[in-house]
XYZ file of C-alpha atoms in Angstrom:
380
model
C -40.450 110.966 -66.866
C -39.669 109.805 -64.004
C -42.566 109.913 -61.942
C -44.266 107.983 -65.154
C -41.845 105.091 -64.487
C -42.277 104.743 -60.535
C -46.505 104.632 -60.951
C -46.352 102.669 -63.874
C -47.937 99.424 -61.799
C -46.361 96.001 -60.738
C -43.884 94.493 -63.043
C -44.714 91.158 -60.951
C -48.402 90.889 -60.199
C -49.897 87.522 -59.007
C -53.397 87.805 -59.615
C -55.869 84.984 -58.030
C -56.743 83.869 -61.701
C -53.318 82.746 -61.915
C -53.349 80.076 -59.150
C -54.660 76.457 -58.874
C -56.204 76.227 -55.231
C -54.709 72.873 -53.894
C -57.585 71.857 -51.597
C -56.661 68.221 -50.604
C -53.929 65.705 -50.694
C -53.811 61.656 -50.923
C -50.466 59.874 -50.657
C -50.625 55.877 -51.078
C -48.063 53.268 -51.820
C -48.429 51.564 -54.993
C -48.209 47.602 -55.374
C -44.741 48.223 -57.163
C -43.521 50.116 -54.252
C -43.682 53.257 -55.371
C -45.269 56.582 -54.045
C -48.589 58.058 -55.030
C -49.798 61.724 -54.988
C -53.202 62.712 -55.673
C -54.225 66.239 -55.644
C -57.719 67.731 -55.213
C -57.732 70.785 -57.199
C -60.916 73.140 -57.172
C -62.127 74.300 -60.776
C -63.451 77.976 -60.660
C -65.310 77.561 -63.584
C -67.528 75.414 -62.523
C -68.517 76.884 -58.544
C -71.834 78.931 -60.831
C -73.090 76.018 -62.592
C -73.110 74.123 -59.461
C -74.265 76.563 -56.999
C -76.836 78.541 -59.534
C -78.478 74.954 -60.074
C -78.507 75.393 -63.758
C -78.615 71.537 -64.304
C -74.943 70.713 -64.572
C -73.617 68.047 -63.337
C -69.817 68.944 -63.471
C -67.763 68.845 -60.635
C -66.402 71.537 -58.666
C -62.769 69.985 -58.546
C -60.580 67.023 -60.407
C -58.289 65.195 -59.127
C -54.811 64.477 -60.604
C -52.431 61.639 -59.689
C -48.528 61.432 -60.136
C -46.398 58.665 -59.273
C -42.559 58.531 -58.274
C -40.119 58.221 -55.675
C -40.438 61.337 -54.128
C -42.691 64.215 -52.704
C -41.327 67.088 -54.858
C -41.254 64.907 -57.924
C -44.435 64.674 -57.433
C -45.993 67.890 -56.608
C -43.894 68.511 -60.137
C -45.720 66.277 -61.893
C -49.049 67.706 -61.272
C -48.034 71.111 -61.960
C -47.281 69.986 -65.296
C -50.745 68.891 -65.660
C -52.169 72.329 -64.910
C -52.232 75.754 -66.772
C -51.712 77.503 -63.414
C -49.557 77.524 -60.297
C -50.265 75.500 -57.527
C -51.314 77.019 -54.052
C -51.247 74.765 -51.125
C -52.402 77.878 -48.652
C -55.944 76.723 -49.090
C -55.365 73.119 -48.686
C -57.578 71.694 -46.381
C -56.795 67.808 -45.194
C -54.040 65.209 -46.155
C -55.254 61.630 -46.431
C -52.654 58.585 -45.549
C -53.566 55.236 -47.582
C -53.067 52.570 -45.494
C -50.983 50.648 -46.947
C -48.302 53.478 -46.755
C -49.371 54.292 -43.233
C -47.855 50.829 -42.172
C -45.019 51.024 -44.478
C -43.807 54.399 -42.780
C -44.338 58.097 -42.819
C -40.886 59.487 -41.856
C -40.083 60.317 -45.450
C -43.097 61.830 -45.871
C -43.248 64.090 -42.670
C -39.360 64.888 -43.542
C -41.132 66.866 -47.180
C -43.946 68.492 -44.959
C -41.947 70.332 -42.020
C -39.519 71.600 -45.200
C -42.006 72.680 -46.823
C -42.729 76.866 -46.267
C -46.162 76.853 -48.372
C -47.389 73.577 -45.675
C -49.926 75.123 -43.259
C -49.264 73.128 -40.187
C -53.010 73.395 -39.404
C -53.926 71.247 -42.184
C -56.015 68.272 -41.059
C -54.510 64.443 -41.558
C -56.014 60.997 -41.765
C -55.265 57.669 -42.376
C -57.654 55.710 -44.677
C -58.917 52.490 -43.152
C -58.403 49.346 -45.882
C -58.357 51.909 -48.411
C -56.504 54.459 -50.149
C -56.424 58.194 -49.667
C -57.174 58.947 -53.754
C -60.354 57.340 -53.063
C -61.795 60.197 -50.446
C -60.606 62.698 -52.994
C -63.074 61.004 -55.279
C -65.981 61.018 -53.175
C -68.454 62.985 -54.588
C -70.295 64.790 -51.353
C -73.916 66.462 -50.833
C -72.475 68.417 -48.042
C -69.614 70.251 -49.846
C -67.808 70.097 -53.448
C -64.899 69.132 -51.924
C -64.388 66.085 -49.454
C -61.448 67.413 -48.089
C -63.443 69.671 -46.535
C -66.186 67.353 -45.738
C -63.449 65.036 -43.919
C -62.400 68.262 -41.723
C -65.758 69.177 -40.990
C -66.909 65.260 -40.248
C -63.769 65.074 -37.669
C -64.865 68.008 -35.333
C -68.638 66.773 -34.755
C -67.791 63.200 -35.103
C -66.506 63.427 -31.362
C -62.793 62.516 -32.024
C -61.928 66.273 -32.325
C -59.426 67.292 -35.236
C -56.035 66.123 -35.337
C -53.307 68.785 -37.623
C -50.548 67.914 -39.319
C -48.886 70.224 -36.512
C -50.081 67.731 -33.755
C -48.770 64.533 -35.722
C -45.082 66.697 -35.871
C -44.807 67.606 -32.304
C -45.578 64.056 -31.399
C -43.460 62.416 -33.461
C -40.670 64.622 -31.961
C -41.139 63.586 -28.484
C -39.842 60.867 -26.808
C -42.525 60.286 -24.313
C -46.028 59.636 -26.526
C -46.379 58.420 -30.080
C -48.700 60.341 -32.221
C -52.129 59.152 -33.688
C -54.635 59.882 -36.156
C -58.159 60.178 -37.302
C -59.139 57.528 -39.478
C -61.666 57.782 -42.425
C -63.565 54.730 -43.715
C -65.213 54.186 -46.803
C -68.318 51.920 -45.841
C -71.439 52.707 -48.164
C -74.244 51.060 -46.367
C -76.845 50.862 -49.615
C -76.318 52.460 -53.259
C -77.585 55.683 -52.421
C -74.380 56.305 -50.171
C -72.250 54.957 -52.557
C -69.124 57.415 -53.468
C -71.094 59.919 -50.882
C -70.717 59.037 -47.461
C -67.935 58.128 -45.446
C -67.285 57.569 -41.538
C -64.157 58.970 -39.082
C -64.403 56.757 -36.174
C -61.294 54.896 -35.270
C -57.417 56.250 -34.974
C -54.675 54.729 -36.163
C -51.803 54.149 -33.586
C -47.844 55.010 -34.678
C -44.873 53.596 -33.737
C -41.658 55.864 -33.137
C -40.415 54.965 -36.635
C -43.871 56.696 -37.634
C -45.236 52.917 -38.749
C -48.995 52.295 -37.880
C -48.855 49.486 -35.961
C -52.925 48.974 -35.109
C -56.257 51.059 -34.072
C -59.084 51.388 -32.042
C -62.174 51.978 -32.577
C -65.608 53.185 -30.650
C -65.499 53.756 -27.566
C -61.642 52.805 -27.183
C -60.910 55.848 -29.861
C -63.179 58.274 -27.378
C -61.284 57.281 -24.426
C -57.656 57.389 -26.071
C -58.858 60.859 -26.713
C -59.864 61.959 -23.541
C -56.430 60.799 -21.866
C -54.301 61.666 -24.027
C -56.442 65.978 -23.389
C -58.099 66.100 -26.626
C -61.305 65.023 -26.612
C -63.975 67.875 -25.059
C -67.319 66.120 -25.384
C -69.777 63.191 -26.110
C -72.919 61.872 -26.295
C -72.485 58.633 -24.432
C -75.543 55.784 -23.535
C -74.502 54.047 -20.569
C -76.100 50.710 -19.782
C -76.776 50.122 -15.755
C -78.510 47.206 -14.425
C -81.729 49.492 -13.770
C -81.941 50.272 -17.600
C -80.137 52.868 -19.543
C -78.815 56.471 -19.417
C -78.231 58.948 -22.511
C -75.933 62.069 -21.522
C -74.130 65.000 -22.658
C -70.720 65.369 -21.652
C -69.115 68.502 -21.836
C -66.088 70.377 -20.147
C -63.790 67.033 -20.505
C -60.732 67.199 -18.979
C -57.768 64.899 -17.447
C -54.933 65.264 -15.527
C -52.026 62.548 -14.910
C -49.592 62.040 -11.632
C -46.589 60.090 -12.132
C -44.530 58.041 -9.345
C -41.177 56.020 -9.099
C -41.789 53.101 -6.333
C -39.035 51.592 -6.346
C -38.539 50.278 -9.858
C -42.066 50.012 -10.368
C -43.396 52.984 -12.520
C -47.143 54.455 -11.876
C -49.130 56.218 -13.322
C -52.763 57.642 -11.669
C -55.120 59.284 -14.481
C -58.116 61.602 -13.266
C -60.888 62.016 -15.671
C -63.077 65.109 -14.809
C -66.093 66.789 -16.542
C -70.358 67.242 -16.767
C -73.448 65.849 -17.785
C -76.328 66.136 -18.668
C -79.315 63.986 -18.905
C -80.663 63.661 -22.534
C -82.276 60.362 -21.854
C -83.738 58.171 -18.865
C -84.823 54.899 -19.306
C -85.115 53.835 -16.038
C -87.359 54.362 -13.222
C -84.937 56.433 -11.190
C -86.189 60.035 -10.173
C -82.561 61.385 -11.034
C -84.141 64.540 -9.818
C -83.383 63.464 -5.962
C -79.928 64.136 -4.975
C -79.303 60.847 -3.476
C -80.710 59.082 -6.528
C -78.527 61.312 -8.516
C -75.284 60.985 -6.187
C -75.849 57.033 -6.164
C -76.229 57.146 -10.540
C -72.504 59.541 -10.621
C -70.903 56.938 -8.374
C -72.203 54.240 -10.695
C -71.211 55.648 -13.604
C -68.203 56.606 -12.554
C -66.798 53.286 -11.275
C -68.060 51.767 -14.901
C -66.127 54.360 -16.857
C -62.766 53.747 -14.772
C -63.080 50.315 -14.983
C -63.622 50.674 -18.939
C -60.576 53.465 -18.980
C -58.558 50.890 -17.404
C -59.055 48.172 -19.678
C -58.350 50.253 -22.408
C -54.981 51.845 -21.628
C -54.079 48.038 -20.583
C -54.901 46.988 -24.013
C -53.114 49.235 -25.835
C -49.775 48.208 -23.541
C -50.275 44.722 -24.314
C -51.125 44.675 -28.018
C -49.361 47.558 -29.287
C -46.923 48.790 -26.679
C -47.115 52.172 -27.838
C -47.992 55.288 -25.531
C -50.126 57.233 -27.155
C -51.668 58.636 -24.236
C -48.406 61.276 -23.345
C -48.102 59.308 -19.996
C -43.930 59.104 -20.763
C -44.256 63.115 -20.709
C -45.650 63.280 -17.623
C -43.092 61.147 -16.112
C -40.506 63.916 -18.319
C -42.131 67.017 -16.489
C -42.253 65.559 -13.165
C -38.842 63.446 -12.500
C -36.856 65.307 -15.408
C -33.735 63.353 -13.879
C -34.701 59.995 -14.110
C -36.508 60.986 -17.419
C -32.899 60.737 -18.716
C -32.378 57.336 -17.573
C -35.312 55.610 -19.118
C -36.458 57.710 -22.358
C -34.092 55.570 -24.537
C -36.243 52.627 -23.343
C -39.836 53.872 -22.937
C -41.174 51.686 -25.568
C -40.165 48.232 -23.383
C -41.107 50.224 -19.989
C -44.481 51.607 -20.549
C -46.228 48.026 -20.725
C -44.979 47.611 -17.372
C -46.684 51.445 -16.235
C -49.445 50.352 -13.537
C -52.070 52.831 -14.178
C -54.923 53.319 -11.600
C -57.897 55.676 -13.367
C -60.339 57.737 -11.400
C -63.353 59.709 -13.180
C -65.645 62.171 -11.804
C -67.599 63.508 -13.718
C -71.093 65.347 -12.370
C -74.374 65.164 -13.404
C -75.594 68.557 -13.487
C -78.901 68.707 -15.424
C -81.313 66.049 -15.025
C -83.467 67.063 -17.730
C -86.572 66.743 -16.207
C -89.842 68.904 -16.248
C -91.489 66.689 -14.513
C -91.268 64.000 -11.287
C -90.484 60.348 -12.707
C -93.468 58.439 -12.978
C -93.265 55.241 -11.189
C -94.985 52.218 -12.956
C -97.099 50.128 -10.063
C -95.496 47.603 -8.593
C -92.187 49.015 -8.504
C -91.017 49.480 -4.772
C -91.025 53.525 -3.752
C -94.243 53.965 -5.409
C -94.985 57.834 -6.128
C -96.366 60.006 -8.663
């Protein structure tokens, strides 16, 4: 008898039929004040008639919205809207709606780090004159889910992928301010209409977690790079000779600090490789002095560019993004203590010198350059 009662199963299974797989989050601010959830929730049902092409047209997930005053209240909500329990293991990407963004995050972040079913790997974005239900609505080719389209998008889009984890450990620091991805819902004809949409700027924070601006382009690339994330790019660089497509790979930076008196400095060193997708000049880059003279070139254009960009981010936002104040915390701990209550007003003030080198190793070339006539070094 009693053997029958010890194999006599679980009393307190959890079976996967049981759960609703949270894939994706949206939080926005309403025009009332209140907060907005929106949950992406996958519908098993559905995954055969959508992969087995048997002419549905249903959708592999809904979304549900709540509204309150708080994060809990919310995830509440939209469990009472579904005949299973929620599971946020799965979830895939949390989208900010701007609007919120500027209004502040530190409630929100506050929910997220007390939260034990949060995976801290879970990829976050603001939405760029938008809000974040609207992503969850996009209705992919790629993927049934956007979430995971957004995640996806964010590692070959060249900004790398920025987790909820990286946003937390920023924020927590007194000597950088975090950032984030930004997606952007720009349909360029009816065919990409609630399909497509683009991650190409990042939205700067302030240390109240309030977006205060972004960049875009090539600015968002170089923020990147500084600040250690970014790892590589296709880049076109235009010389006065014509115009050079490369690869670069192996990115990496490193950053000196230095007390002068009460002058603060700061000297950035960009390094990495190229290589050569595209010549459009008439420069045999397969000659090492060609070559050397095109690196030095390049190089002094990207500093310059660097430059202009860190100096435009003191000026109009004032907010060090780039983890330059930790640098100054790792190398003069001591008088770390002295300023880190007044970073924000100081790091305009950093004078930052930027060197790159970065090497062109492949040229690309199966062939010599072909000279057209007239052009002085003639060869074939």
């Amino acid at each position: 008898m009693i053997q029958t009662v010890i194999l006599s199963g679980c009393w307190d299974r959890n079976e996967i039929n049981d759960y609703a797989f949270w894939i994706g989050t949206a939080l926005d601010l309403t025009e009332s004040g209140k907060l907005q959830k929106s949950a992406q929730i996958a519908v098993p049902a559905d995954f055969k008639s959508i992969r087995g092409g048997e002419g549905k047209s249903q959708r592999a997930n809904i979304v549900l919205t709540a509204t309150g005053k708080s994060i809990v209240d919310l995830t509440q909500q939209i469990q009472d809207k579904l005949p299973r329990k929620v599971f946020l293991g799965h979830r895939r990407a949390i989208f900010i709606g701007e609007k919120l963004a500027r209004n502040g995050l530190i409630d929100v972040m506050d929910q997220f780090t007390r939260n034990t079913d949060t995976r801290l790997r879970t990829d976050i974005f603001v939405v760029n004159n938008g809000e974040g239900r609207e992503v969850l609505n996009i209705n992919s080719p790629f993927n049934q889910f956007s979430s995971i389209v957004a995640v996806d998008q964010d590692r070959y889009c060249r900004l790398g992928d920025t987790a909820l984890r990286d946003v937390l450990i920023d924020a927590g620091r007194d000597g950088i301010r975090p950032s984030m991805p930004m997606v952007e819902i720009s349909p360029m004809n009816k065919q990409e209409k609630d399909k497509i949409f683009d991650v190409r700027s990042v939205a700067i924070f302030n240390k109240d977690l309030k977006m205060v601006g972004e960049v875009s382009g090539r600015e968002s690339l170089e923020l990147f790079w500084i600040k250690g994330v970014l790892r590589n790019q296709f880049v076109t660089e235009e010389i006065e000779e014509g115009s050079i497509s490369l690869y670069e790979s192996n990115l990496k930076q490193t950053i000196r600090t230095q007390f002068e008196g009460d002058k603060l400095k700061a000297y950035i060193k960009l390094v990495g490789t190229g290589r050569v997708l595209e010549n459009n000049t008439d420069i045999d880059l397969s000659l090492s002095a060609e070559r050397v003279h095109i690196e030095n070139k390049l190089n002094a254009i990207k500093a310059k560019r660097v430059e202009e960009t860190i100096q435009k981010l003191q000026t109009k936002f004032g907010q060090d993004v780039f983890g330059i104040g930790e640098e100054f915390h790792r190398e003069h701990p001591y008088r770390w203590k002295e300023i880190r209550n007044h970073w924000d007003d100081l790091f305009p003030t950093v004078e930052v010198a930027v060197d790159v080198k970065l090497d062109i190793e492949s040229t690309g070339d199966i062939r010599k350059r072909i000279v057209r006539k007239g052009d002085k070094g003639e060869r074939e």
